[in-house]
Short mmCIF file of N, CA and C in Angstrom, two decimals:
data_model
loop_
_atom_site.label_atom_id
_atom_site.label_comp_id
_atom_site.label_asym_id
_atom_site.label_seq_id
_atom_site.Cartn_x
_atom_site.Cartn_y
_atom_site.Cartn_z
N MET Z 1 99.77 121.51 103.62
CA MET Z 1 100.29 121.11 104.14
C MET Z 1 101.14 119.97 103.76
N GLU Z 2 102.42 119.77 104.37
CA GLU Z 2 102.75 118.64 104.13
C GLU Z 2 102.63 116.94 104.54
N THR Z 3 102.13 116.22 104.81
CA THR Z 3 101.24 114.62 104.22
C THR Z 3 102.16 114.66 106.07
N HIS Z 4 103.39 114.00 106.75
CA HIS Z 4 103.93 113.32 108.17
C HIS Z 4 102.83 114.49 109.21
N GLU Z 5 103.62 116.31 108.47
CA GLU Z 5 103.10 116.02 109.62
C GLU Z 5 102.02 116.39 109.77
N GLY Z 6 101.08 116.90 108.73
CA GLY Z 6 99.49 116.19 108.48
C GLY Z 6 98.75 115.50 109.62
N LEU Z 7 99.48 114.82 109.50
CA LEU Z 7 99.09 113.21 109.99
C LEU Z 7 99.40 112.94 111.48
N ALA Z 8 100.61 113.50 111.21
CA ALA Z 8 100.33 113.85 112.57
C ALA Z 8 100.47 114.48 113.79
N ALA Z 9 99.67 115.52 113.41
CA ALA Z 9 98.89 116.97 113.86
C ALA Z 9 97.43 116.11 114.04
N LEU Z 10 96.68 115.33 112.73
CA LEU Z 10 95.61 114.91 113.02
C LEU Z 10 95.26 113.73 113.17
N THR Z 11 97.26 112.37 114.39
CA THR Z 11 97.15 112.22 115.35
C THR Z 11 96.62 112.63 116.48
N ARG Z 12 96.92 113.67 117.14
CA ARG Z 12 96.76 114.24 117.98
C ARG Z 12 95.47 114.74 118.61
N ALA Z 13 94.86 115.34 117.59
CA ALA Z 13 93.66 115.34 117.67
C ALA Z 13 92.63 114.85 117.70
N ILE Z 14 93.37 113.50 117.21
CA ILE Z 14 92.75 111.73 117.37
C ILE Z 14 92.58 112.10 118.33
N ARG Z 15 93.68 112.01 119.19
CA ARG Z 15 93.63 111.29 120.92
C ARG Z 15 92.97 111.94 121.79
N ALA Z 16 92.49 113.78 121.24
CA ALA Z 16 91.88 114.54 122.24
C ALA Z 16 91.12 113.98 122.57
N GLU Z 17 90.37 113.46 121.39
CA GLU Z 17 89.48 113.11 121.36
C GLU Z 17 88.55 112.46 122.41
N ALA Z 18 87.23 112.46 122.96
CA ALA Z 18 86.89 111.01 123.66
C ALA Z 18 86.70 110.14 123.18
N ASP Z 19 86.35 109.96 122.11
CA ASP Z 19 86.49 108.60 121.35
C ASP Z 19 87.66 108.37 120.16
N GLY Z 20 88.43 108.76 120.84
CA GLY Z 20 89.90 109.05 119.97
C GLY Z 20 90.91 107.41 119.48
N LYS Z 21 90.17 106.31 119.89
CA LYS Z 21 90.32 104.88 119.36
C LYS Z 21 89.75 104.64 118.35
N GLN Z 22 88.14 104.84 118.92
CA GLN Z 22 87.38 105.12 117.98
C GLN Z 22 87.60 105.21 115.93
N LEU Z 23 88.18 106.52 116.37
CA LEU Z 23 88.83 107.25 114.99
C LEU Z 23 90.10 106.73 114.65
N ARG Z 24 91.11 106.82 115.61
CA ARG Z 24 91.85 106.17 114.75
C ARG Z 24 91.78 104.70 113.77
N LYS Z 25 90.93 103.47 114.44
CA LYS Z 25 90.37 102.87 113.94
C LYS Z 25 90.22 102.52 113.02
N GLU Z 26 88.80 104.23 112.13
CA GLU Z 26 88.12 104.34 112.00
C GLU Z 26 88.69 104.68 110.70
N LEU Z 27 89.95 105.60 110.87
CA LEU Z 27 91.21 107.07 110.27
C LEU Z 27 91.65 106.31 109.52
N ALA Z 28 92.74 104.66 110.09
CA ALA Z 28 93.72 103.42 109.59
C ALA Z 28 92.62 102.78 109.04
N LYS Z 29 91.38 102.59 109.00
CA LYS Z 29 90.45 101.49 107.98
C LYS Z 29 90.44 102.45 106.99
N SER Z 30 90.42 103.46 106.39
CA SER Z 30 90.20 104.14 105.26
C SER Z 30 91.10 104.75 104.15
N MET Z 31 92.21 105.06 105.34
CA MET Z 31 93.89 105.28 104.65
C MET Z 31 93.84 103.24 104.07
N ARG Z 32 93.65 102.24 104.75
CA ARG Z 32 94.34 100.91 104.65
C ARG Z 32 93.24 100.54 102.99
N GLU Z 33 91.83 101.35 102.94
CA GLU Z 33 91.07 101.26 101.80
C GLU Z 33 92.01 102.11 100.55
N ALA Z 34 91.74 103.33 100.80
CA ALA Z 34 93.20 103.84 99.34
C ALA Z 34 93.97 103.25 98.65
N LEU Z 35 94.59 102.23 99.87
CA LEU Z 35 95.97 101.07 99.08
C LEU Z 35 95.22 100.07 98.89
N LYS Z 36 94.10 99.84 98.53
CA LYS Z 36 93.66 98.54 98.10
C LYS Z 36 94.04 98.43 96.93
N PRO Z 37 93.93 99.59 96.44
CA PRO Z 37 94.42 98.77 94.16
C PRO Z 37 94.90 98.70 94.05
N GLY Z 38 96.04 99.58 95.01
CA GLY Z 38 97.15 99.21 94.68
C GLY Z 38 98.27 98.35 95.22
N ALA Z 39 96.93 97.55 96.08
CA ALA Z 39 97.89 96.24 96.34
C ALA Z 39 98.24 95.14 96.07
N ALA Z 40 96.75 95.22 94.78
CA ALA Z 40 95.79 94.66 94.16
C ALA Z 40 96.95 94.33 93.04
N GLU Z 41 96.76 95.58 92.71
CA GLU Z 41 98.13 95.88 90.96
C GLU Z 41 99.66 94.76 91.52
N ALA Z 42 99.83 94.81 93.03
CA ALA Z 42 101.51 94.67 93.60
C ALA Z 42 100.84 92.96 93.17
N LYS Z 43 99.65 92.49 93.73
CA LYS Z 43 99.37 91.25 93.72
C LYS Z 43 98.88 90.33 92.38
N SER Z 44 98.94 91.40 91.30
CA SER Z 44 98.33 90.68 89.74
C SER Z 44 99.90 90.82 89.66
N SER Z 45 100.47 91.61 89.43
CA SER Z 45 102.39 92.25 89.01
C SER Z 45 102.72 90.29 89.27
N ILE Z 46 102.94 90.00 90.76
CA ILE Z 46 103.27 88.94 90.97
C ILE Z 46 102.54 88.19 90.50
N MET Z 47 101.92 87.71 89.89
CA MET Z 47 100.83 86.31 90.35
C MET Z 47 101.62 86.48 87.94
N SER Z 48 101.69 87.41 87.16
CA SER Z 48 101.83 87.16 85.84
C SER Z 48 103.16 86.39 86.07
N MET Z 49 104.23 86.61 87.05
CA MET Z 49 105.53 86.37 86.27
C MET Z 49 105.47 84.54 85.95
N SER Z 50 106.64 85.39 85.20
CA SER Z 50 106.68 83.43 84.33
C SER Z 50 107.49 82.60 85.82
N SER Z 51 106.73 81.07 85.31
CA SER Z 51 106.70 80.33 86.32
C SER Z 51 108.66 79.29 86.04
N ALA Z 52 108.86 79.46 84.29
CA ALA Z 52 109.85 79.01 83.33
C ALA Z 52 111.27 79.07 85.14
N GLY Z 53 111.31 77.74 85.30
CA GLY Z 53 112.67 78.31 85.86
C GLY Z 53 112.47 77.37 87.40
N LEU Z 54 111.37 78.03 87.95
CA LEU Z 54 110.96 78.62 89.29
C LEU Z 54 109.87 76.89 89.57
N ASN Z 55 110.22 76.74 91.17
CA ASN Z 55 109.64 74.97 91.45
C ASN Z 55 108.81 75.25 91.80
N THR Z 56 107.97 74.69 91.13
CA THR Z 56 105.90 75.22 91.77
C THR Z 56 105.38 74.30 92.38
N ALA Z 57 106.75 73.72 93.87
CA ALA Z 57 105.44 73.81 95.44
C ALA Z 57 106.57 73.65 96.18
N PRO Z 58 105.98 74.60 97.70
CA PRO Z 58 104.73 75.38 97.17
C PRO Z 58 104.55 77.31 96.58
N ALA Z 59 103.44 76.85 96.44
CA ALA Z 59 102.93 78.32 94.98
C ALA Z 59 104.11 78.99 95.64
N LEU Z 60 104.53 79.54 95.32
CA LEU Z 60 106.09 80.83 95.23
C LEU Z 60 105.14 82.29 94.84
N ARG Z 61 104.28 82.31 94.33
CA ARG Z 61 104.02 83.45 93.34
C ARG Z 61 102.63 83.92 94.58
N SER Z 62 101.45 83.18 94.96
CA SER Z 62 100.50 83.40 95.29
C SER Z 62 101.16 82.90 96.61
N SER Z 63 102.20 82.78 97.15
CA SER Z 63 102.54 82.88 98.88
C SER Z 63 103.44 84.27 99.12
N VAL Z 64 103.35 85.30 97.43
CA VAL Z 64 104.05 86.29 98.38
C VAL Z 64 103.46 87.21 97.41
N ALA Z 65 101.96 86.54 96.79
CA ALA Z 65 100.79 87.67 96.57
C ALA Z 65 99.92 87.49 98.38
N ARG Z 66 99.94 86.46 98.95
CA ARG Z 66 98.74 86.46 99.96
C ARG Z 66 99.47 88.18 101.29
N LYS Z 67 100.89 87.99 101.02
CA LYS Z 67 101.88 88.49 102.05
C LYS Z 67 101.74 90.19 101.93
N ILE Z 68 100.95 90.74 100.38
CA ILE Z 68 101.42 92.46 99.39
C ILE Z 68 100.09 91.90 100.52
N ARG Z 69 99.59 93.46 101.71
CA ARG Z 69 99.15 93.68 101.75
C ARG Z 69 98.96 95.90 102.56
N PRO Z 70 97.72 96.82 102.38
CA PRO Z 70 98.58 97.96 102.80
C PRO Z 70 98.25 98.13 104.52
N GLU Z 71 99.33 98.99 104.80
CA GLU Z 71 99.76 98.68 106.18
C GLU Z 71 99.28 100.44 106.38
N VAL Z 72 98.53 100.52 107.61
CA VAL Z 72 98.50 102.22 108.17
C VAL Z 72 99.54 102.33 109.54
N LYS Z 73 99.89 103.09 110.54
CA LYS Z 73 100.46 103.10 111.90
C LYS Z 73 100.36 104.65 111.98
N LEU Z 74 100.02 104.51 112.80
CA LEU Z 74 99.17 106.12 113.12
C LEU Z 74 100.22 106.47 115.25
N GLY Z 75 101.64 107.22 114.92
CA GLY Z 75 101.74 107.34 115.88
C GLY Z 75 102.69 106.55 116.30
N GLY Z 76 104.27 107.27 117.15
CA GLY Z 76 105.50 105.46 117.20
C GLY Z 76 107.03 106.64 116.21
N ARG Z 77 107.18 105.89 115.52
CA ARG Z 77 108.60 106.13 115.36
C ARG Z 77 108.21 106.45 114.04
N TRP Z 78 106.86 106.21 113.28
CA TRP Z 78 106.61 105.79 112.07
C TRP Z 78 105.57 106.15 112.19
N SER Z 79 104.74 107.23 110.94
CA SER Z 79 103.70 106.35 111.13
C SER Z 79 103.22 107.69 109.62
N GLY Z 80 102.59 106.36 108.97
CA GLY Z 80 102.13 107.25 107.65
C GLY Z 80 101.45 105.34 106.56
N ALA Z 81 100.58 105.65 105.88
CA ALA Z 81 100.89 104.59 104.82
C ALA Z 81 101.55 103.51 103.73
N ARG Z 82 101.63 102.64 103.74
CA ARG Z 82 102.84 102.31 102.03
C ARG Z 82 101.32 100.44 101.98
N VAL Z 83 101.94 100.06 100.65
CA VAL Z 83 101.79 99.04 100.17
C VAL Z 83 103.08 98.15 100.95
N LYS Z 84 103.20 97.75 101.07
CA LYS Z 84 104.14 96.57 101.99
C LYS Z 84 103.75 95.03 101.17
N ALA Z 85 104.82 94.27 100.56
CA ALA Z 85 105.31 92.74 100.48
C ALA Z 85 106.22 92.00 101.96
N PHE Z 86 105.50 91.99 102.70
CA PHE Z 86 106.36 91.03 103.85
C PHE Z 86 106.81 89.40 104.02
N LYS Z 87 107.73 89.29 104.69
CA LYS Z 87 108.45 88.14 103.94
C LYS Z 87 107.35 86.81 104.45
N THR Z 88 107.74 85.92 103.39
CA THR Z 88 107.04 84.80 103.63
C THR Z 88 108.30 83.78 103.89
N ARG Z 89 107.11 83.44 105.06
CA ARG Z 89 108.06 82.69 106.03
C ARG Z 89 107.13 80.96 106.03
N ASN Z 90 108.16 80.37 106.30
CA ASN Z 90 107.86 79.22 105.75
C ASN Z 90 107.03 78.36 104.48
N VAL Z 91 107.52 78.99 104.18
CA VAL Z 91 107.75 79.33 102.32
C VAL Z 91 109.42 79.01 101.93
N ARG Z 92 109.07 77.76 101.35
CA ARG Z 92 110.98 77.30 100.64
C ARG Z 92 111.75 77.08 101.35
N ASN Z 93 111.86 78.22 102.26
CA ASN Z 93 113.24 77.99 102.95
C ASN Z 93 113.69 79.85 102.93
N PHE Z 94 112.71 80.29 102.51
CA PHE Z 94 112.46 81.31 100.76
C PHE Z 94 111.98 82.68 101.57
N PRO Z 95 112.35 82.99 102.45
CA PRO Z 95 111.11 84.84 103.54
C PRO Z 95 111.60 85.54 102.88
N ASN Z 96 112.59 85.96 102.52
CA ASN Z 96 113.08 86.93 101.55
C ASN Z 96 112.33 86.85 99.91
N ALA Z 97 111.93 86.39 99.23
CA ALA Z 97 111.32 85.55 98.21
C ALA Z 97 110.49 86.76 98.02
N PRO Z 98 109.49 87.46 98.52
CA PRO Z 98 109.21 89.36 97.91
C PRO Z 98 110.60 90.37 97.46
N LYS Z 99 111.44 90.13 98.34
CA LYS Z 99 112.51 90.94 97.69
C LYS Z 99 112.94 91.01 96.77
N ARG Z 100 114.28 89.79 96.61
CA ARG Z 100 114.36 89.01 95.79
C ARG Z 100 114.14 88.24 94.77
N LEU Z 101 113.11 88.69 94.46
CA LEU Z 101 112.05 88.44 93.34
C LEU Z 101 111.86 89.31 93.03
N ASN Z 102 111.85 91.27 92.78
CA ASN Z 102 111.91 92.07 93.06
C ASN Z 102 113.61 92.19 92.18
N ARG Z 103 114.80 92.40 93.38
CA ARG Z 103 115.32 92.70 92.54
C ARG Z 103 115.94 92.29 91.28
N PRO Z 104 116.54 93.17 90.60
CA PRO Z 104 117.58 92.77 89.43
C PRO Z 104 118.03 91.77 89.39
N GLY Z 105 119.09 91.93 90.32
CA GLY Z 105 120.95 91.25 90.08
C GLY Z 105 120.00 89.13 90.72
N GLY Z 106 118.41 89.67 90.96
CA GLY Z 106 118.45 87.79 91.51
C GLY Z 106 118.66 87.39 92.52
N TRP Z 107 119.08 86.69 92.92
CA TRP Z 107 119.78 85.95 93.87
C TRP Z 107 120.27 84.52 93.98
N ARG Z 108 121.47 84.12 94.28
CA ARG Z 108 122.47 82.89 94.41
C ARG Z 108 121.64 81.88 95.81
N HIS Z 109 121.85 79.58 95.01
CA HIS Z 109 120.98 80.01 95.98
C HIS Z 109 121.14 78.28 95.70
N PRO Z 110 121.97 77.36 96.25
CA PRO Z 110 121.81 75.27 95.52
C PRO Z 110 120.77 75.56 94.78
N ALA Z 111 121.95 74.26 94.03
CA ALA Z 111 120.99 74.22 93.08
C ALA Z 111 120.10 73.07 93.74
N PHE Z 112 119.20 72.58 93.51
CA PHE Z 112 118.16 71.51 93.31
C PHE Z 112 118.80 70.25 93.89
N GLY Z 113 119.13 69.54 94.59
CA GLY Z 113 119.27 68.50 94.50
C GLY Z 113 121.01 67.76 95.33
N ASN Z 114 121.60 68.73 94.60
CA ASN Z 114 123.68 69.08 95.18
C ASN Z 114 123.72 70.53 95.02
N ARG Z 115 124.52 70.29 96.59
CA ARG Z 115 124.27 71.62 97.80
C ARG Z 115 125.36 72.27 97.51
N GLU Z 116 126.93 71.49 96.58
CA GLU Z 116 128.23 72.18 96.32
C GLU Z 116 127.54 73.20 94.88
N ILE Z 117 126.80 73.13 93.96
CA ILE Z 117 126.65 74.53 92.73
C ILE Z 117 125.87 74.93 93.22
N TRP Z 118 125.96 76.43 93.07
CA TRP Z 118 125.09 77.07 93.39
C TRP Z 118 125.13 78.40 92.44
N VAL Z 119 123.55 77.97 92.28
CA VAL Z 119 122.91 78.97 90.50
C VAL Z 119 122.02 79.76 91.09
N GLN Z 120 122.12 80.64 89.33
CA GLN Z 120 122.18 82.61 90.01
C GLN Z 120 120.69 82.16 89.16
N GLN Z 121 119.31 82.94 89.98
CA GLN Z 121 118.73 83.17 89.77
C GLN Z 121 117.84 84.07 89.35
N HIS Z 122 116.88 84.73 88.48
CA HIS Z 122 116.16 85.97 88.22
C HIS Z 122 115.08 85.97 88.23
N GLY Z 123 113.40 86.69 89.53
CA GLY Z 123 112.58 87.03 89.24
C GLY Z 123 111.83 87.81 88.33
N LYS Z 124 110.63 87.74 88.06
CA LYS Z 124 109.96 89.70 87.49
C LYS Z 124 111.55 90.77 88.20
N VAL Z 125 111.61 91.21 87.66
CA VAL Z 125 112.76 92.38 87.90
C VAL Z 125 111.78 93.26 88.10
N ASP Z 126 111.59 94.58 89.24
CA ASP Z 126 110.96 95.53 89.51
C ASP Z 126 109.25 95.39 88.92
N TRP Z 127 109.13 94.01 90.42
CA TRP Z 127 107.68 94.00 89.54
C TRP Z 127 106.52 94.61 91.03
N PHE Z 128 107.06 94.69 92.00
CA PHE Z 128 106.49 95.92 92.75
C PHE Z 128 107.07 96.73 92.40
N ASP Z 129 107.63 97.41 91.85
CA ASP Z 129 107.75 98.45 91.43
C ASP Z 129 107.10 98.92 90.46
N ARG Z 130 106.83 99.18 89.31
CA ARG Z 130 105.73 98.91 88.51
C ARG Z 130 104.23 98.99 88.85
N ALA Z 131 103.63 98.00 89.74
CA ALA Z 131 102.80 98.25 90.29
C ALA Z 131 102.44 99.31 90.42
N PHE Z 132 103.04 100.37 90.98
CA PHE Z 132 102.73 101.61 90.83
C PHE Z 132 103.15 102.80 90.67
N GLU Z 133 104.51 102.39 89.31
CA GLU Z 133 104.47 103.31 88.43
C GLU Z 133 103.25 104.35 87.65
N GLY Z 134 103.72 105.34 88.27
CA GLY Z 134 102.67 106.80 87.22
C GLY Z 134 101.92 106.34 88.20
N ARG Z 135 101.50 105.63 89.06
CA ARG Z 135 100.46 105.76 90.06
C ARG Z 135 100.61 106.57 91.29
N GLU Z 136 101.14 106.41 91.34
CA GLU Z 136 102.20 107.77 93.34
C GLU Z 136 100.79 108.41 93.65
N GLY Z 137 100.33 109.17 93.08
CA GLY Z 137 99.28 110.53 92.87
C GLY Z 137 98.39 109.89 93.63
N VAL Z 138 97.51 109.14 93.17
CA VAL Z 138 96.69 108.55 93.13
C VAL Z 138 96.42 107.94 94.76
N TYR Z 139 97.38 107.32 94.73
CA TYR Z 139 97.54 106.48 96.38
C TYR Z 139 97.46 107.98 96.85
N LYS Z 140 98.72 108.30 96.73
CA LYS Z 140 99.06 109.93 97.97
C LYS Z 140 97.34 110.69 98.14
N ALA Z 141 96.80 110.64 96.62
CA ALA Z 141 95.58 112.10 96.95
C ALA Z 141 94.41 110.52 97.64
N ALA Z 142 94.76 109.53 97.54
CA ALA Z 142 93.74 109.45 97.86
C ALA Z 142 93.88 109.25 99.90
N VAL Z 143 94.22 108.75 99.97
CA VAL Z 143 95.54 108.59 102.06
C VAL Z 143 95.07 110.51 101.92
N GLU Z 144 95.60 111.29 101.31
CA GLU Z 144 95.32 112.46 102.06
C GLU Z 144 93.79 113.22 102.26
N ALA Z 145 92.88 112.47 101.35
CA ALA Z 145 91.71 112.91 101.17
C ALA Z 145 90.53 111.93 102.35
N ALA Z 146 91.08 110.95 102.39
CA ALA Z 146 90.95 110.08 103.44
C ALA Z 146 91.04 110.76 105.27
N MET Z 147 92.58 111.50 105.14
CA MET Z 147 93.17 112.37 106.25
C MET Z 147 92.10 112.90 106.40
N GLU Z 148 91.91 114.76 105.67
CA GLU Z 148 91.38 115.00 104.91
C GLU Z 148 89.55 115.51 105.60
N ASN Z 149 89.18 114.19 105.40
CA ASN Z 149 87.80 113.31 105.94
C ASN Z 149 87.87 113.60 107.62
N MET Z 150 88.88 112.91 107.74
CA MET Z 150 88.77 112.86 109.47
C MET Z 150 88.84 114.21 110.42
N ALA Z 151 89.42 115.25 108.85
CA ALA Z 151 90.02 116.20 109.87
C ALA Z 151 88.64 117.30 110.67
N ARG Z 152 87.54 117.26 108.77
CA ARG Z 152 86.67 116.86 108.32
C ARG Z 152 85.83 117.45 109.96
N ARG Z 153 85.31 115.95 110.33
CA ARG Z 153 84.93 115.20 111.82
C ARG Z 153 84.99 115.99 112.39
N ILE Z 154 86.65 115.85 112.93
CA ILE Z 154 86.63 116.13 114.38
C ILE Z 154 86.65 118.04 114.59
N ALA Z 155 86.98 118.35 112.98
CA ALA Z 155 86.71 120.42 113.12
C ALA Z 155 84.70 120.65 113.67
N ASP Z 156 84.08 119.35 112.94
CA ASP Z 156 82.92 120.13 112.87
C ASP Z 156 82.38 119.43 113.92
N ARG Z 157 83.17 118.68 114.84
CA ARG Z 157 83.06 118.61 116.15
C ARG Z 157 82.69 119.79 117.68
N ALA Z 158 83.67 119.91 116.66
CA ALA Z 158 84.32 121.22 117.38
C ALA Z 158 83.65 122.58 116.88
N GLY Z 159 83.02 122.55 116.49
CA GLY Z 159 82.19 124.05 115.74
C GLY Z 159 82.82 125.05 115.52
#
């Protein structure tokens, strides 16, 4: 069974149930729980980034780490489960910090105290991607297991 098609079918089956809203909440929660170890790994990865060359206030690494969480959507344009690093609004006027810190090319910004000189700065290359390297299958299997458990519950009800 293709995962995305299976998720769409499972979501339709849940909608047909009388307590479908509660079942959707339970499915989303179990899928998020399956991805929590991956989110923790990504948080650990960004926190281990060197602070050399980075201004320390407000804390960029911990701000980025707080914005990493599992996301589950059931229905709509996109259905699925993923770990996402959300934008860091109101942190040093640097909302794209998670994306820029991950990028091999880094990012350009005006030098501190001098708006006419621009500097190139690099973060920890692929900190987000490397957090999942080699374990993609484990997280995918955990999400699929959560889906299978819910499908089994619905099938058991039908008799």
